[in-house]
């Protein structure tokens, strides 16, 4: 049975302390819910991104505590993440909302990937199936849309959508106009400008559910760069937005889970906004907002935003192997470039990222 709250309500609070011996030490936990657009699914405003989780007990405990949304992908951890997520959820599978993603680009390959996902997740359907990591309407072919619709018709996916890290200002309005997508999973955090909020508003008004990823602007390791509480404040900032149904921060251990649960119990405050303003100044030269302003500016043709995202996997999340794996998926011409060889960098970040030094670090780490 899928999680619901009181009839007619899209927001509820539930005290699970008496039911859950694993509750955090801070006392009763509070779970806030929103409705995921036209899907009608009730989701906790804090969900769980499982991409870098290696301890299945964290996933199990999150489900035990009442988190309802769990996200994985066919390609995570070289195909092993789905298997772990399925095993960790166990008999709670039907009590939660489970999403996965495909990077396949035609309906036959998509169908094969979905069948594999279902087998690994030990389920006969997923609640949401995403086309993974797309940035432009041109990336989405009719054949891919047919693949999504076929999965719904066959009962293998209840709802479908796209996950995206960049290009949302063009992609989200296009998705809204097409009318065939139920959900969008998008990068969204406190560093982004008003154009992102406008794109999200268009999607929400069209009935699409909006879930947010990359909500902490750089990952848990960036906590070391700022005053305590910056990451919790960042999570509060996202779930406070009315058009965001749920956020899916990555969680690797019990302390991160307990900390993120606080976001539902402690509304964002003026102090949180001050923390975020100070944090932004610290990460400004390091963190790429994926705004797309520099697309095509590199004289050597490097995908700057993507490469800086790969660097964030290593520096922000401690996931060197994931960052290098993504880096090595670039063309040989791209991986052979060294930014230090250029007399001058042609990429000027409008937000203050030290592009040349950050790119050089990515090349040093991954090449």
Short mmCIF file of C-alpha atoms in Angstrom, two decimals, residues 163-319:
data_model
loop_
_atom_site.label_atom_id
_atom_site.label_comp_id
_atom_site.label_asym_id
_atom_site.label_seq_id
_atom_site.Cartn_x
_atom_site.Cartn_y
_atom_site.Cartn_z
CA UNK A 163 16.25 13.73 -14.87
CA UNK A 164 18.42 16.73 -15.70
CA UNK A 165 21.48 18.54 -14.39
CA UNK A 166 21.47 21.53 -16.74
CA UNK A 167 19.52 23.32 -19.45
CA UNK A 168 16.35 23.39 -17.36
CA UNK A 169 15.30 26.82 -18.58
CA UNK A 170 14.65 25.30 -22.02
CA UNK A 171 13.98 21.67 -21.11
CA UNK A 172 11.29 22.11 -18.45
CA UNK A 173 8.96 24.38 -20.50
CA UNK A 174 9.35 21.97 -23.42
CA UNK A 175 8.41 19.04 -21.17
CA UNK A 176 5.38 20.95 -19.94
CA UNK A 177 4.30 21.68 -23.51
CA UNK A 178 4.72 18.06 -24.63
CA UNK A 179 2.33 16.84 -21.94
CA UNK A 180 3.68 13.28 -21.87
CA UNK A 181 5.91 13.53 -18.79
CA UNK A 182 4.64 13.06 -15.26
CA UNK A 183 7.72 14.05 -13.25
CA UNK A 184 10.98 15.93 -13.61
CA UNK A 185 13.99 15.29 -11.38
CA UNK A 186 16.14 18.40 -11.58
CA UNK A 187 19.25 19.91 -10.05
CA UNK A 188 18.10 22.72 -7.80
CA UNK A 189 19.75 24.56 -4.93
CA UNK A 190 20.25 27.93 -3.27
CA UNK A 191 22.98 29.01 -5.70
CA UNK A 192 20.64 29.18 -8.69
CA UNK A 193 18.98 32.29 -10.09
CA UNK A 194 15.37 33.27 -10.73
CA UNK A 195 15.30 31.67 -14.19
CA UNK A 196 15.37 28.24 -12.53
CA UNK A 197 12.39 29.09 -10.35
CA UNK A 198 10.52 30.30 -13.42
CA UNK A 199 11.23 27.05 -15.30
CA UNK A 200 10.13 24.98 -12.32
CA UNK A 201 6.97 27.06 -12.00
CA UNK A 202 6.07 26.34 -15.63
CA UNK A 203 6.52 22.61 -15.02
CA UNK A 204 4.48 22.63 -11.81
CA UNK A 205 1.63 24.60 -13.38
CA UNK A 206 1.47 21.96 -16.12
CA UNK A 207 0.90 19.34 -13.45
CA UNK A 208 4.35 17.78 -13.46
CA UNK A 209 5.73 16.63 -10.15
CA UNK A 210 9.07 18.26 -9.38
CA UNK A 211 11.76 16.46 -7.40
CA UNK A 212 15.13 18.06 -6.66
CA UNK A 213 18.66 16.67 -6.70
CA UNK A 214 22.09 18.25 -6.12
CA UNK A 215 20.32 20.20 -3.40
CA UNK A 216 23.40 20.86 -1.27
CA UNK A 217 25.49 22.55 -3.96
CA UNK A 218 28.58 20.44 -3.87
CA UNK A 219 28.13 17.47 -1.58
CA UNK A 220 28.83 16.53 2.03
CA UNK A 221 32.57 17.18 1.85
CA UNK A 222 31.92 20.86 1.17
CA UNK A 223 30.75 21.07 4.78
CA UNK A 224 34.45 21.25 5.69
CA UNK A 225 34.68 24.56 3.82
CA UNK A 226 32.02 26.41 5.79
CA UNK A 227 30.48 26.92 9.16
CA UNK A 228 28.48 24.01 10.60
CA UNK A 229 24.91 23.70 9.42
CA UNK A 230 25.35 24.88 5.83
CA UNK A 231 24.18 21.63 4.27
CA UNK A 232 21.12 21.36 6.50
CA UNK A 233 20.26 24.98 5.69
CA UNK A 234 20.61 24.19 1.98
CA UNK A 235 18.20 21.27 2.28
CA UNK A 236 15.70 23.39 4.21
CA UNK A 237 15.93 26.03 1.47
CA UNK A 238 14.91 23.55 -1.22
CA UNK A 239 12.03 21.83 0.57
CA UNK A 240 10.63 25.21 1.58
CA UNK A 241 9.90 25.96 -2.07
CA UNK A 242 6.20 25.30 -2.80
CA UNK A 243 6.80 23.75 -6.23
CA UNK A 244 9.33 21.19 -4.95
CA UNK A 245 7.57 18.05 -3.77
CA UNK A 246 10.67 16.22 -2.54
CA UNK A 247 14.43 16.55 -2.41
CA UNK A 248 16.75 13.54 -2.65
CA UNK A 249 20.09 14.29 -1.00
CA UNK A 250 22.66 11.52 -1.15
CA UNK A 251 23.14 9.77 2.19
CA UNK A 252 25.96 7.40 3.02
CA UNK A 253 25.70 6.91 6.77
CA UNK A 254 23.33 7.14 9.71
CA UNK A 255 24.58 10.56 10.84
CA UNK A 256 23.73 12.09 7.46
CA UNK A 257 20.29 10.48 7.58
CA UNK A 258 19.62 11.86 11.07
CA UNK A 259 20.86 15.31 10.06
CA UNK A 260 18.71 15.45 6.92
CA UNK A 261 15.60 14.41 8.82
CA UNK A 262 15.93 17.64 10.81
CA UNK A 263 15.04 19.60 7.68
CA UNK A 264 11.43 18.46 8.01
CA UNK A 265 11.27 19.31 11.71
CA UNK A 266 12.97 22.72 11.63
CA UNK A 267 11.51 25.33 9.22
CA UNK A 268 14.00 27.52 7.44
CA UNK A 269 14.92 30.63 9.40
CA UNK A 270 16.68 33.96 8.97
CA UNK A 271 19.78 32.36 10.47
CA UNK A 272 19.68 29.66 7.77
CA UNK A 273 19.65 32.34 5.08
CA UNK A 274 22.67 34.01 6.68
CA UNK A 275 24.51 30.69 6.77
CA UNK A 276 23.78 30.11 3.08
CA UNK A 277 24.93 33.60 2.10
CA UNK A 278 28.25 33.01 3.85
CA UNK A 279 28.56 29.51 2.39
CA UNK A 280 27.96 30.80 -1.13
CA UNK A 281 30.87 33.20 -0.83
CA UNK A 282 33.15 30.32 0.17
CA UNK A 283 32.12 27.87 -2.58
CA UNK A 284 31.76 30.49 -5.34
CA UNK A 285 35.17 29.79 -6.95
CA UNK A 286 34.65 26.02 -6.65
CA UNK A 287 31.07 25.12 -7.42
CA UNK A 288 29.57 25.07 -10.92
CA UNK A 289 25.88 25.96 -10.89
CA UNK A 290 25.29 24.22 -14.24
CA UNK A 291 23.68 27.40 -15.53
CA UNK A 292 24.81 26.80 -19.12
CA UNK A 293 26.16 30.32 -19.60
CA UNK A 294 29.57 29.03 -20.69
CA UNK A 295 28.34 26.33 -23.07
CA UNK A 296 30.45 26.43 -26.23
CA UNK A 297 32.94 28.96 -24.85
CA UNK A 298 35.89 26.59 -24.47
CA UNK A 299 38.28 26.98 -27.41
CA UNK A 300 39.15 23.29 -27.13
CA UNK A 301 35.53 22.20 -27.15
CA UNK A 302 35.49 20.84 -23.60
CA UNK A 303 32.12 20.31 -21.85
CA UNK A 304 33.09 22.51 -18.94
CA UNK A 305 29.97 22.12 -16.78
CA UNK A 306 30.00 18.34 -17.11
CA UNK A 307 33.68 18.09 -16.22
CA UNK A 308 33.19 20.28 -13.17
CA UNK A 309 30.28 18.08 -12.12
CA UNK A 310 32.56 15.04 -12.37
CA UNK A 311 35.04 16.87 -10.15
CA UNK A 312 32.29 17.51 -7.61
CA UNK A 313 31.72 13.77 -7.37
CA UNK A 314 35.33 13.40 -6.21
CA UNK A 315 35.85 16.57 -4.19
CA UNK A 316 32.32 17.05 -2.87
CA UNK A 317 31.12 13.49 -2.39
CA UNK A 318 34.36 11.58 -1.99
CA UNK A 319 33.48 9.45 -5.02
#
